[in-house]
Amino acid sequence: MKITVVGAGIMGLSAAWALQRDGHQVTVLEQGPVPNPLGSSVDEHRLIRHPYGGERGYTRMINPAYAAWEQVWADLGARHYAPTGTLVLDRGDRWTAATAITLEAERIPFRHLNVAEFSASFPLLSAAGILGALLLESGGTLFAGDIVAGLARHLRQRGVRIEERNAVRELDPEHGRVVLTAGPTVEADQLIVAAGPWAPRLVPGLSSRVTPSRQVVVYLQPPAERAASWRTHPMILDIDPAAGFYLVPPRARASGAISGLKIGDHSFTLTGNPDRDREATEAEAQHIIRQVGTRLRDIGHYAIREAKTCFYDVTVDEHFVAQPLAARGWVLSGFSGHGFKFAAVLGLELARTLRGEQNATALTEWAAGMVKDPP
């Protein structure tokens, strides 16, 4: 089939990767350059981890996601991933309790750490206000920008046409047609819309389900005497409704460069225009610092290296949208800041659906995490 993919972020490129592997003639359309610095997928890194609260469906999807990334690494000839392990801080909250129950039910190994064990194992962190932690050997860093750039190169080498700097003016998923701002009109047998926070503008009705959300992340420069310790530290998840954060520790990329120490806010702003509002302010950076100020010891000795913005496409329940669009289309949206880890496996599942090996409803429910509990 001839297939057009709208959007060259991780979802669009992963769909193109999987569909090209099936022998389809694929064209990818992108409004900016590829990689697009305004896209949601081109920061230094994204996390992949098993802890997901009570979301058993997404917990179960992690191992297939890892397997799909192995196929990507084989095709790219480079492994854009580094293991870190996962440290979940336990404030006595429901999310952490549900995570422990789900991990046990899915037979995913982890250890409960009490406060004394936590303090002895992780001296860079304060134990104030927590009951302990969950520690997993699994989990790690996906080097997002490197993956997007690598996929784009690979797809071009495999004959995929990537049209850059040409925004979509009009979609016609009934006939598989796309009208571009600078021309030409592109026609295909199937149209895949994976346009991130811009998708609600292109797909009528999606704006009632998906909201662009401007997020700020901060890269810290740790004191010299602590830099080596951070390079062996697990990722940190502190899922607290009032002041939750995540921390991505530095690791060596495939190029040998060391990624940054990144922290971000778990809460969504649900505001902002993805075409604007791109400069992070000092006040926003300081807000993120306050989120971790009681957790990182001697936070005043850490320098802010950079503060950046990105945009998520957020659904109310944080479940993904993968559903048919008229007669000849699909829309992939609503990835709510946690979709990157599933991009490769989602592309493979979409390809499997178009091969007729599963129906559209099965893909939609799977992508939304709707997996039945085991007996």
Coordinates of N, CA and C in Angstrom, one line a residue, residues 9 14 29 36 91 121 133 161 174 196 224 240 253 292 307 344:
G9 N 7.8 13.0 14.4 CA 8.2 12.7 15.8 C 8.4 11.2 16.0
S14 N 8.2 5.9 14.0 CA 8.1 4.5 14.4 C 7.1 3.8 13.6
L29 N 5.4 13.3 6.3 CA 5.2 14.7 6.2 C 5.5 15.4 7.5
N36 N 12.7 17.8 14.4 CA 12.1 19.1 14.6 C 12.4 19.5 16.1
R91 N 5.9 7.7 49.6 CA 5.3 8.6 50.5 C 4.1 8.1 51.3
S121 N 21.8 3.4 51.0 CA 22.1 3.1 49.6 C 22.1 4.4 48.7
A133 N 11.2 3.1 49.8 CA 11.3 3.1 48.3 C 11.1 1.7 47.8
R161 N 10.2 8.4 1.7 CA 10.3 9.9 1.4 C 9.9 10.7 2.6
E174 N -11.0 10.3 4.6 CA -12.0 9.5 3.9 C -11.4 9.0 2.6
G196 N 1.4 14.8 17.3 CA 1.7 15.3 18.7 C 0.7 16.4 19.1
A224 N 31.2 18.8 41.3 CA 32.1 17.9 40.7 C 32.3 16.6 41.5
D240 N 3.9 12.3 43.4 CA 3.1 12.9 44.5 C 2.3 14.0 43.8
R253 N 25.9 8.1 26.0 CA 25.2 7.8 24.8 C 26.0 6.9 23.8
V292 N 12.3 19.5 43.8 CA 13.3 18.5 44.3 C 14.2 19.1 45.4
A307 N 17.2 25.3 31.1 CA 15.8 25.0 31.3 C 15.2 25.0 29.9
A344 N 8.0 2.2 19.4 CA 8.4 1.1 18.5 C 7.3 0.0 18.5

